[in-house]
Amino acid sequence: MRKPCCEKKETNKGAWSKLEDQKLTDYIRKHGEGCWRSLPQAAGLLRCGKSCRLRWVNYLRPDLKRGNFGEDEEELIIKLHALLGNRWSLIAGRLPGRTDNEVKNYWNTHIKRKLLQMGIEPNNRRSLLSRIITKSNFSNVFNSDNQPLKSASASEVICTRLPDLNLDLTIAPPLMEEKQLINLESTQVGYNV
DNA sequence: AAAGGAGGCAACCGCAGCGAC
DNA sequence: TGTCGCTGCGGTTGCCTCCTT
């Protein structure tokens, strides 16, 4: 049985006070991020490390862009979600100043509903991808039948059809459904995606 | 003005991944 | 190679605010 990350009975829960925020911010400014387990004690906070990390990452980080999502951001989220699914951290990584929590909440509260109103099933990534990836003039990557050229890599295919994504996702290969969708059976699997 | 409902968001929980030993 | 501990991620919950009746 793994030990809990902290002694729950000795820690605060719920909303953070201004003083707690200040303590956490000051500590991280001085010592940098990391060592979340030992941070609360060192910073004089009655919180568990996880809670401190979450508060910093989702709320206190200075590079966060607060406020409403723009139309371009929304569009990007939809496209990335169609490609990546619920991998919020990866999606957030493509949106400077946005956190995974923020993107997740925005998806669940705004975009999901919007798509449903448009008659699109938000969890049906195949249908979403199909709507995004329309027939276009991509002669460098696709032939006249709109099939990927044998020489085109998976990342070329996706980046050409979704040029604004600037995908440099080196972590995981795309799911089989995406590979099938864009007819990649003949392309190399050196994914950049 | 008050009550109830819906929406939005911050925070928590549990699990998985990864590195150290 | 297996175990342990830490960190990060995604799902979920709960609280607060706003809107409607």
PDB file of C-alpha atoms (C1' of nucleotides) in Angstrom:
ATOM      1  CA  MET A   1       0.000   0.000   0.000  1.00  0.00           C
ATOM      2  CA  ARG A   2       1.452   3.285  -1.087  1.00  0.00           C
ATOM      3  CA  LYS A   3       1.664   6.002   1.490  1.00  0.00           C
ATOM      4  CA  PRO A   4      -0.440   9.096   0.851  1.00  0.00           C
ATOM      5  CA  CYS A   5       1.513  12.042  -0.470  1.00  0.00           C
ATOM      6  CA  CYS A   6       0.818  13.892   2.752  1.00  0.00           C
ATOM      7  CA  GLU A   7      -0.856  13.593   6.103  1.00  0.00           C
ATOM      8  CA  LYS A   8      -4.325  14.636   5.119  1.00  0.00           C
ATOM      9  CA  LYS A   9      -5.451  15.494   8.618  1.00  0.00           C
ATOM     10  CA  GLU A  10      -2.760  18.140   8.882  1.00  0.00           C
ATOM     11  CA  THR A  11      -3.398  19.874   5.594  1.00  0.00           C
ATOM     12  CA  ASN A  12      -5.790  22.533   4.437  1.00  0.00           C
ATOM     13  CA  LYS A  13      -8.219  21.814   1.651  1.00  0.00           C
ATOM     14  CA  GLY A  14     -10.423  23.881  -0.558  1.00  0.00           C
ATOM     15  CA  ALA A  15      -9.934  27.383  -1.824  1.00  0.00           C
ATOM     16  CA  TRP A  16      -6.551  29.030  -1.403  1.00  0.00           C
ATOM     17  CA  SER A  17      -6.194  32.223   0.590  1.00  0.00           C
ATOM     18  CA  LYS A  18      -4.212  35.234  -0.612  1.00  0.00           C
ATOM     19  CA  LEU A  19      -1.633  34.560   2.064  1.00  0.00           C
ATOM     20  CA  GLU A  20      -1.140  30.984   0.908  1.00  0.00           C
ATOM     21  CA  ASP A  21      -0.817  32.139  -2.685  1.00  0.00           C
ATOM     22  CA  GLN A  22       1.755  34.682  -1.622  1.00  0.00           C
ATOM     23  CA  LYS A  23       3.773  32.124   0.321  1.00  0.00           C
ATOM     24  CA  LEU A  24       3.771  29.699  -2.555  1.00  0.00           C
ATOM     25  CA  THR A  25       4.676  32.325  -5.125  1.00  0.00           C
ATOM     26  CA  ASP A  26       7.473  33.715  -2.998  1.00  0.00           C
ATOM     27  CA  TYR A  27       8.907  30.282  -2.373  1.00  0.00           C
ATOM     28  CA  ILE A  28       8.884  29.255  -6.022  1.00  0.00           C
ATOM     29  CA  ARG A  29      10.384  32.580  -7.107  1.00  0.00           C
ATOM     30  CA  LYS A  30      13.241  31.979  -4.697  1.00  0.00           C
ATOM     31  CA  HIS A  31      13.795  28.265  -5.166  1.00  0.00           C
ATOM     32  CA  GLY A  32      12.146  27.375  -8.447  1.00  0.00           C
ATOM     33  CA  GLU A  33       9.667  24.615  -9.215  1.00  0.00           C
ATOM     34  CA  GLY A  34      10.081  21.001  -8.173  1.00  0.00           C
ATOM     35  CA  CYS A  35      10.346  18.942  -4.966  1.00  0.00           C
ATOM     36  CA  TRP A  36       6.638  19.392  -4.475  1.00  0.00           C
ATOM     37  CA  ARG A  37       6.566  16.912  -1.628  1.00  0.00           C
ATOM     38  CA  SER A  38       8.871  18.907   0.557  1.00  0.00           C
ATOM     39  CA  LEU A  39       7.754  22.302  -0.685  1.00  0.00           C
ATOM     40  CA  PRO A  40       4.743  22.848   1.613  1.00  0.00           C
ATOM     41  CA  GLN A  41       6.791  22.474   4.781  1.00  0.00           C
ATOM     42  CA  ALA A  42       9.647  24.524   3.409  1.00  0.00           C
ATOM     43  CA  ALA A  43       7.265  27.259   2.302  1.00  0.00           C
ATOM     44  CA  GLY A  44       5.309  27.188   5.532  1.00  0.00           C
ATOM     45  CA  LEU A  45       2.127  25.930   3.937  1.00  0.00           C
ATOM     46  CA  LEU A  46      -0.376  23.486   5.407  1.00  0.00           C
ATOM     47  CA  ARG A  47      -1.085  21.958   2.031  1.00  0.00           C
ATOM     48  CA  CYS A  48      -0.068  18.756   0.329  1.00  0.00           C
ATOM     49  CA  GLY A  49       2.530  18.971  -2.419  1.00  0.00           C
ATOM     50  CA  LYS A  50       0.079  17.970  -5.063  1.00  0.00           C
ATOM     51  CA  SER A  51      -2.223  20.790  -4.126  1.00  0.00           C
ATOM     52  CA  CYS A  52       0.670  23.279  -4.263  1.00  0.00           C
ATOM     53  CA  ARG A  53       1.720  22.077  -7.683  1.00  0.00           C
ATOM     54  CA  LEU A  54      -1.827  22.345  -9.008  1.00  0.00           C
ATOM     55  CA  ARG A  55      -2.287  25.804  -7.608  1.00  0.00           C
ATOM     56  CA  TRP A  56       0.942  27.004  -9.131  1.00  0.00           C
ATOM     57  CA  VAL A  57       0.481  25.351 -12.507  1.00  0.00           C
ATOM     58  CA  ASN A  58      -3.162  26.287 -12.964  1.00  0.00           C
ATOM     59  CA  TYR A  59      -3.349  29.661 -11.314  1.00  0.00           C
ATOM     60  CA  LEU A  60      -0.201  31.337 -10.062  1.00  0.00           C
ATOM     61  CA  ARG A  61       2.292  30.801 -12.867  1.00  0.00           C
ATOM     62  CA  PRO A  62       3.251  34.234 -14.231  1.00  0.00           C
ATOM     63  CA  ASP A  63       3.054  33.204 -17.886  1.00  0.00           C
ATOM     64  CA  LEU A  64      -0.600  32.251 -17.714  1.00  0.00           C
ATOM     65  CA  LYS A  65      -2.948  33.943 -20.108  1.00  0.00           C
ATOM     66  CA  ARG A  66      -6.142  34.568 -18.177  1.00  0.00           C
ATOM     67  CA  GLY A  67      -9.471  35.379 -19.741  1.00  0.00           C
ATOM     68  CA  ASN A  68     -11.653  34.080 -22.530  1.00  0.00           C
ATOM     69  CA  PHE A  69     -10.449  31.822 -25.286  1.00  0.00           C
ATOM     70  CA  GLY A  70     -10.223  33.379 -28.720  1.00  0.00           C
ATOM     71  CA  GLU A  71     -11.862  31.902 -31.785  1.00  0.00           C
ATOM     72  CA  ASP A  72      -8.503  30.767 -33.096  1.00  0.00           C
ATOM     73  CA  GLU A  73      -7.735  29.030 -29.815  1.00  0.00           C
ATOM     74  CA  GLU A  74     -11.121  27.340 -29.836  1.00  0.00           C
ATOM     75  CA  GLU A  75     -10.628  26.130 -33.379  1.00  0.00           C
ATOM     76  CA  LEU A  76      -7.210  24.805 -32.482  1.00  0.00           C
ATOM     77  CA  ILE A  77      -8.583  22.945 -29.480  1.00  0.00           C
ATOM     78  CA  ILE A  78     -11.229  21.284 -31.611  1.00  0.00           C
ATOM     79  CA  LYS A  79      -8.691  20.193 -34.190  1.00  0.00           C
ATOM     80  CA  LEU A  80      -6.205  18.979 -31.628  1.00  0.00           C
ATOM     81  CA  HIS A  81      -8.889  17.125 -29.721  1.00  0.00           C
ATOM     82  CA  ALA A  82      -9.975  15.426 -32.925  1.00  0.00           C
ATOM     83  CA  LEU A  83      -6.398  14.274 -33.370  1.00  0.00           C
ATOM     84  CA  LEU A  84      -5.305  13.589 -29.816  1.00  0.00           C
ATOM     85  CA  GLY A  85      -8.456  12.869 -27.841  1.00  0.00           C
ATOM     86  CA  ASN A  86      -8.592  13.802 -24.167  1.00  0.00           C
ATOM     87  CA  ARG A  87      -4.862  14.363 -23.860  1.00  0.00           C
ATOM     88  CA  TRP A  88      -5.365  17.776 -22.346  1.00  0.00           C
ATOM     89  CA  SER A  89      -1.776  18.375 -21.411  1.00  0.00           C
ATOM     90  CA  LEU A  90      -0.665  17.825 -24.999  1.00  0.00           C
ATOM     91  CA  ILE A  91      -3.400  20.096 -26.266  1.00  0.00           C
ATOM     92  CA  ALA A  92      -2.573  22.752 -23.690  1.00  0.00           C
ATOM     93  CA  GLY A  93       1.055  22.527 -24.755  1.00  0.00           C
ATOM     94  CA  ARG A  94       0.001  23.918 -28.131  1.00  0.00           C
ATOM     95  CA  LEU A  95      -1.782  26.855 -26.523  1.00  0.00           C
ATOM     96  CA  PRO A  96       0.693  29.247 -24.929  1.00  0.00           C
ATOM     97  CA  GLY A  97      -0.428  30.479 -21.536  1.00  0.00           C
ATOM     98  CA  ARG A  98      -3.215  27.914 -21.205  1.00  0.00           C
ATOM     99  CA  THR A  99      -3.298  25.005 -18.773  1.00  0.00           C
ATOM    100  CA  ASP A 100      -4.604  21.519 -19.275  1.00  0.00           C
ATOM    101  CA  ASN A 101      -7.240  22.142 -16.627  1.00  0.00           C
ATOM    102  CA  GLU A 102      -8.382  25.292 -18.374  1.00  0.00           C
ATOM    103  CA  VAL A 103      -8.559  23.582 -21.751  1.00  0.00           C
ATOM    104  CA  LYS A 104     -10.401  20.622 -20.259  1.00  0.00           C
ATOM    105  CA  ASN A 105     -12.922  22.867 -18.534  1.00  0.00           C
ATOM    106  CA  TYR A 106     -13.398  24.944 -21.673  1.00  0.00           C
ATOM    107  CA  TRP A 107     -13.961  21.837 -23.728  1.00  0.00           C
ATOM    108  CA  ASN A 108     -16.467  20.395 -21.281  1.00  0.00           C
ATOM    109  CA  THR A 109     -18.417  23.587 -20.745  1.00  0.00           C
ATOM    110  CA  HIS A 110     -18.279  25.445 -24.045  1.00  0.00           C
ATOM    111  CA  ILE A 111     -17.047  23.450 -26.995  1.00  0.00           C
ATOM    112  CA  LYS A 112     -18.857  20.211 -26.248  1.00  0.00           C
ATOM    113  CA  ARG A 113     -22.163  21.994 -26.108  1.00  0.00           C
ATOM    114  CA  LYS A 114     -21.418  24.042 -29.188  1.00  0.00           C
ATOM    115  CA  LEU A 115     -20.586  20.957 -31.219  1.00  0.00           C
ATOM    116  CA  LEU A 116     -23.715  19.193 -30.030  1.00  0.00           C
ATOM    117  CA  GLN A 117     -25.791  22.175 -31.083  1.00  0.00           C
ATOM    118  CA  MET A 118     -24.172  21.897 -34.513  1.00  0.00           C
ATOM    119  CA  GLY A 119     -25.174  18.255 -34.642  1.00  0.00           C
ATOM    120  CA  ILE A 120     -21.626  17.018 -34.191  1.00  0.00           C
ATOM    121  CA  GLU A 121     -20.894  14.294 -31.667  1.00  0.00           C
ATOM    122  CA  PRO A 122     -17.918  15.776 -29.762  1.00  0.00           C
ATOM    123  CA  ASN A 123     -16.543  12.394 -28.746  1.00  0.00           C
ATOM    124  CA  ASN A 124     -16.669  10.994 -32.253  1.00  0.00           C
ATOM    125  CA  ARG A 125     -13.161  11.896 -33.328  1.00  0.00           C
ATOM    126  CA  ARG A 126     -13.483  10.158 -36.676  1.00  0.00           C
ATOM    127  CA  SER A 127     -16.440  12.309 -37.654  1.00  0.00           C
ATOM    128  CA  LEU A 128     -14.679  15.410 -36.349  1.00  0.00           C
ATOM    129  CA  LEU A 129     -11.520  14.626 -38.249  1.00  0.00           C
ATOM    130  CA  SER A 130     -13.512  13.973 -41.375  1.00  0.00           C
ATOM    131  CA  ARG A 131     -15.063  17.410 -41.105  1.00  0.00           C
ATOM    132  CA  ILE A 132     -11.734  19.045 -40.530  1.00  0.00           C
ATOM    133  CA  ILE A 133      -9.829  17.186 -43.197  1.00  0.00           C
ATOM    134  CA  THR A 134     -11.586  18.194 -46.386  1.00  0.00           C
ATOM    135  CA  LYS A 135     -10.464  17.651 -49.929  1.00  0.00           C
ATOM    136  CA  SER A 136      -8.064  20.373 -50.891  1.00  0.00           C
ATOM    137  CA  ASN A 137      -5.190  21.059 -53.198  1.00  0.00           C
ATOM    138  CA  PHE A 138      -2.275  19.394 -51.450  1.00  0.00           C
ATOM    139  CA  SER A 139      -0.522  18.148 -54.522  1.00  0.00           C
ATOM    140  CA  ASN A 140       2.824  17.901 -52.759  1.00  0.00           C
ATOM    141  CA  VAL A 141       1.500  15.288 -50.374  1.00  0.00           C
ATOM    142  CA  PHE A 142      -1.661  13.941 -52.012  1.00  0.00           C
ATOM    143  CA  ASN A 143      -2.334  12.633 -55.506  1.00  0.00           C
ATOM    144  CA  SER A 144      -5.290  13.544 -57.688  1.00  0.00           C
ATOM    145  CA  ASP A 145      -7.443  11.002 -55.850  1.00  0.00           C
ATOM    146  CA  ASN A 146      -6.634  12.787 -52.617  1.00  0.00           C
ATOM    147  CA  GLN A 147      -4.614   9.787 -51.429  1.00  0.00           C
ATOM    148  CA  PRO A 148      -1.307  10.360 -49.629  1.00  0.00           C
ATOM    149  CA  LEU A 149       1.743   9.995 -51.833  1.00  0.00           C
ATOM    150  CA  LYS A 150       3.934   7.040 -50.927  1.00  0.00           C
ATOM    151  CA  SER A 151       6.780   9.399 -50.173  1.00  0.00           C
ATOM    152  CA  ALA A 152       4.795  11.436 -47.667  1.00  0.00           C
ATOM    153  CA  SER A 153       5.336  10.790 -43.975  1.00  0.00           C
ATOM    154  CA  ALA A 154       2.473  10.664 -41.533  1.00  0.00           C
ATOM    155  CA  SER A 155       3.438  14.006 -40.089  1.00  0.00           C
ATOM    156  CA  GLU A 156       3.577  15.578 -43.533  1.00  0.00           C
ATOM    157  CA  VAL A 157       0.109  14.296 -44.256  1.00  0.00           C
ATOM    158  CA  ILE A 158      -1.349  15.683 -41.077  1.00  0.00           C
ATOM    159  CA  CYS A 159       0.601  18.920 -41.089  1.00  0.00           C
ATOM    160  CA  THR A 160      -0.344  19.593 -44.681  1.00  0.00           C
ATOM    161  CA  ARG A 161      -3.991  19.043 -44.043  1.00  0.00           C
ATOM    162  CA  LEU A 162      -3.875  20.897 -40.764  1.00  0.00           C
ATOM    163  CA  PRO A 163      -1.198  23.486 -41.496  1.00  0.00           C
ATOM    164  CA  ASP A 164      -1.950  25.744 -38.573  1.00  0.00           C
ATOM    165  CA  LEU A 165      -1.278  23.029 -36.039  1.00  0.00           C
ATOM    166  CA  ASN A 166       2.481  23.130 -36.383  1.00  0.00           C
ATOM    167  CA  LEU A 167       2.540  19.659 -34.954  1.00  0.00           C
ATOM    168  CA  ASP A 168       5.735  18.619 -33.361  1.00  0.00           C
ATOM    169  CA  LEU A 169       4.298  15.982 -31.133  1.00  0.00           C
ATOM    170  CA  THR A 170       7.127  13.644 -30.503  1.00  0.00           C
ATOM    171  CA  ILE A 171       5.492  11.681 -27.718  1.00  0.00           C
ATOM    172  CA  ALA A 172       3.059   9.175 -29.163  1.00  0.00           C
ATOM    173  CA  PRO A 173       2.088   7.873 -32.564  1.00  0.00           C
ATOM    174  CA  PRO A 174      -1.452   8.653 -33.671  1.00  0.00           C
ATOM    175  CA  LEU A 175      -4.175   6.156 -32.992  1.00  0.00           C
ATOM    176  CA  MET A 176      -4.881   3.530 -35.588  1.00  0.00           C
ATOM    177  CA  GLU A 177      -8.134   5.207 -36.544  1.00  0.00           C
ATOM    178  CA  GLU A 178      -6.257   8.316 -37.625  1.00  0.00           C
ATOM    179  CA  LYS A 179      -3.727   6.296 -39.524  1.00  0.00           C
ATOM    180  CA  GLN A 180      -6.509   4.466 -41.291  1.00  0.00           C
ATOM    181  CA  LEU A 181      -8.447   7.632 -41.863  1.00  0.00           C
ATOM    182  CA  ILE A 182      -5.658   9.272 -43.742  1.00  0.00           C
ATOM    183  CA  ASN A 183      -4.650   6.083 -45.465  1.00  0.00           C
ATOM    184  CA  LEU A 184      -1.177   5.738 -44.142  1.00  0.00           C
ATOM    185  CA  GLU A 185      -0.628   2.085 -44.688  1.00  0.00           C
ATOM    186  CA  SER A 186       2.234   2.734 -47.041  1.00  0.00           C
ATOM    187  CA  THR A 187       3.983   5.491 -45.140  1.00  0.00           C
ATOM    188  CA  GLN A 188       6.808   5.216 -42.701  1.00  0.00           C
ATOM    189  CA  VAL A 189       6.053   5.244 -38.995  1.00  0.00           C
ATOM    190  CA  GLY A 190       8.771   7.650 -37.938  1.00  0.00           C
ATOM    191  CA  TYR A 191       6.153   9.769 -36.358  1.00  0.00           C
ATOM    192  CA  ASN A 192       6.672  13.325 -35.627  1.00  0.00           C
ATOM    193  CA  VAL A 193       3.086  13.354 -34.482  1.00  0.00           C
TER     194      VAL A 193
ATOM    195  C1'  DA B   1     -36.610  39.863  -2.842  1.00  0.00           C
ATOM    196  C1'  DA B   2     -36.045  35.007  -2.371  1.00  0.00           C
ATOM    197  C1'  DA B   3     -35.525  30.334  -4.036  1.00  0.00           C
ATOM    198  C1'  DG B   4     -34.074  27.049  -7.249  1.00  0.00           C
ATOM    199  C1'  DG B   5     -31.469  25.672 -11.238  1.00  0.00           C
ATOM    200  C1'  DA B   6     -27.732  25.873 -14.465  1.00  0.00           C
ATOM    201  C1'  DG B   7     -23.234  26.977 -15.751  1.00  0.00           C
ATOM    202  C1'  DG B   8     -18.388  27.733 -14.936  1.00  0.00           C
ATOM    203  C1'  DC B   9     -14.282  26.973 -12.735  1.00  0.00           C
ATOM    204  C1'  DA B  10     -10.981  25.654  -9.104  1.00  0.00           C
ATOM    205  C1'  DA B  11      -9.513  21.912  -6.662  1.00  0.00           C
ATOM    206  C1'  DC B  12      -9.336  17.020  -5.294  1.00  0.00           C
ATOM    207  C1'  DC B  13      -8.657  12.064  -6.121  1.00  0.00           C
ATOM    208  C1'  DG B  14      -6.807   8.024  -7.977  1.00  0.00           C
ATOM    209  C1'  DC B  15      -3.958   6.041 -11.233  1.00  0.00           C
ATOM    210  C1'  DA B  16      -0.080   5.526 -14.442  1.00  0.00           C
ATOM    211  C1'  DG B  17       4.537   6.573 -15.904  1.00  0.00           C
ATOM    212  C1'  DC B  18       9.165   7.158 -14.926  1.00  0.00           C
ATOM    213  C1'  DG B  19      13.520   7.434 -12.645  1.00  0.00           C
ATOM    214  C1'  DA B  20      16.373   6.032  -8.749  1.00  0.00           C
ATOM    215  C1'  DC B  21      18.029   2.478  -6.123  1.00  0.00           C
TER     216       DC B  21
ATOM    217  C1'  DT C   1      14.605  -7.036 -12.510  1.00  0.00           C
ATOM    218  C1'  DG C   2      11.648  -5.504  -9.032  1.00  0.00           C
ATOM    219  C1'  DT C   3      10.258  -2.072  -5.764  1.00  0.00           C
ATOM    220  C1'  DC C   4       9.529   2.447  -4.143  1.00  0.00           C
ATOM    221  C1'  DG C   5       8.575   7.262  -4.267  1.00  0.00           C
ATOM    222  C1'  DC C   6       7.596  11.370  -6.878  1.00  0.00           C
ATOM    223  C1'  DT C   7       5.320  13.722 -10.440  1.00  0.00           C
ATOM    224  C1'  DG C   8       1.945  14.515 -13.894  1.00  0.00           C
ATOM    225  C1'  DC C   9      -2.456  13.521 -16.022  1.00  0.00           C
ATOM    226  C1'  DG C  10      -7.357  12.971 -16.658  1.00  0.00           C
ATOM    227  C1'  DG C  11     -11.816  12.336 -14.512  1.00  0.00           C
ATOM    228  C1'  DT C  12     -14.761  14.018 -11.163  1.00  0.00           C
ATOM    229  C1'  DT C  13     -16.616  16.797  -7.535  1.00  0.00           C
ATOM    230  C1'  DG C  14     -18.085  20.728  -5.109  1.00  0.00           C
ATOM    231  C1'  DC C  15     -18.569  25.494  -4.531  1.00  0.00           C
ATOM    232  C1'  DC C  16     -19.639  29.998  -6.218  1.00  0.00           C
ATOM    233  C1'  DT C  17     -22.013  33.092  -9.307  1.00  0.00           C
ATOM    234  C1'  DC C  18     -25.476  34.320 -12.357  1.00  0.00           C
ATOM    235  C1'  DC C  19     -29.957  33.804 -14.321  1.00  0.00           C
ATOM    236  C1'  DT C  20     -34.764  32.699 -14.276  1.00  0.00           C
ATOM    237  C1'  DT C  21     -39.109  32.286 -12.129  1.00  0.00           C
TER     238       DT C  21
END
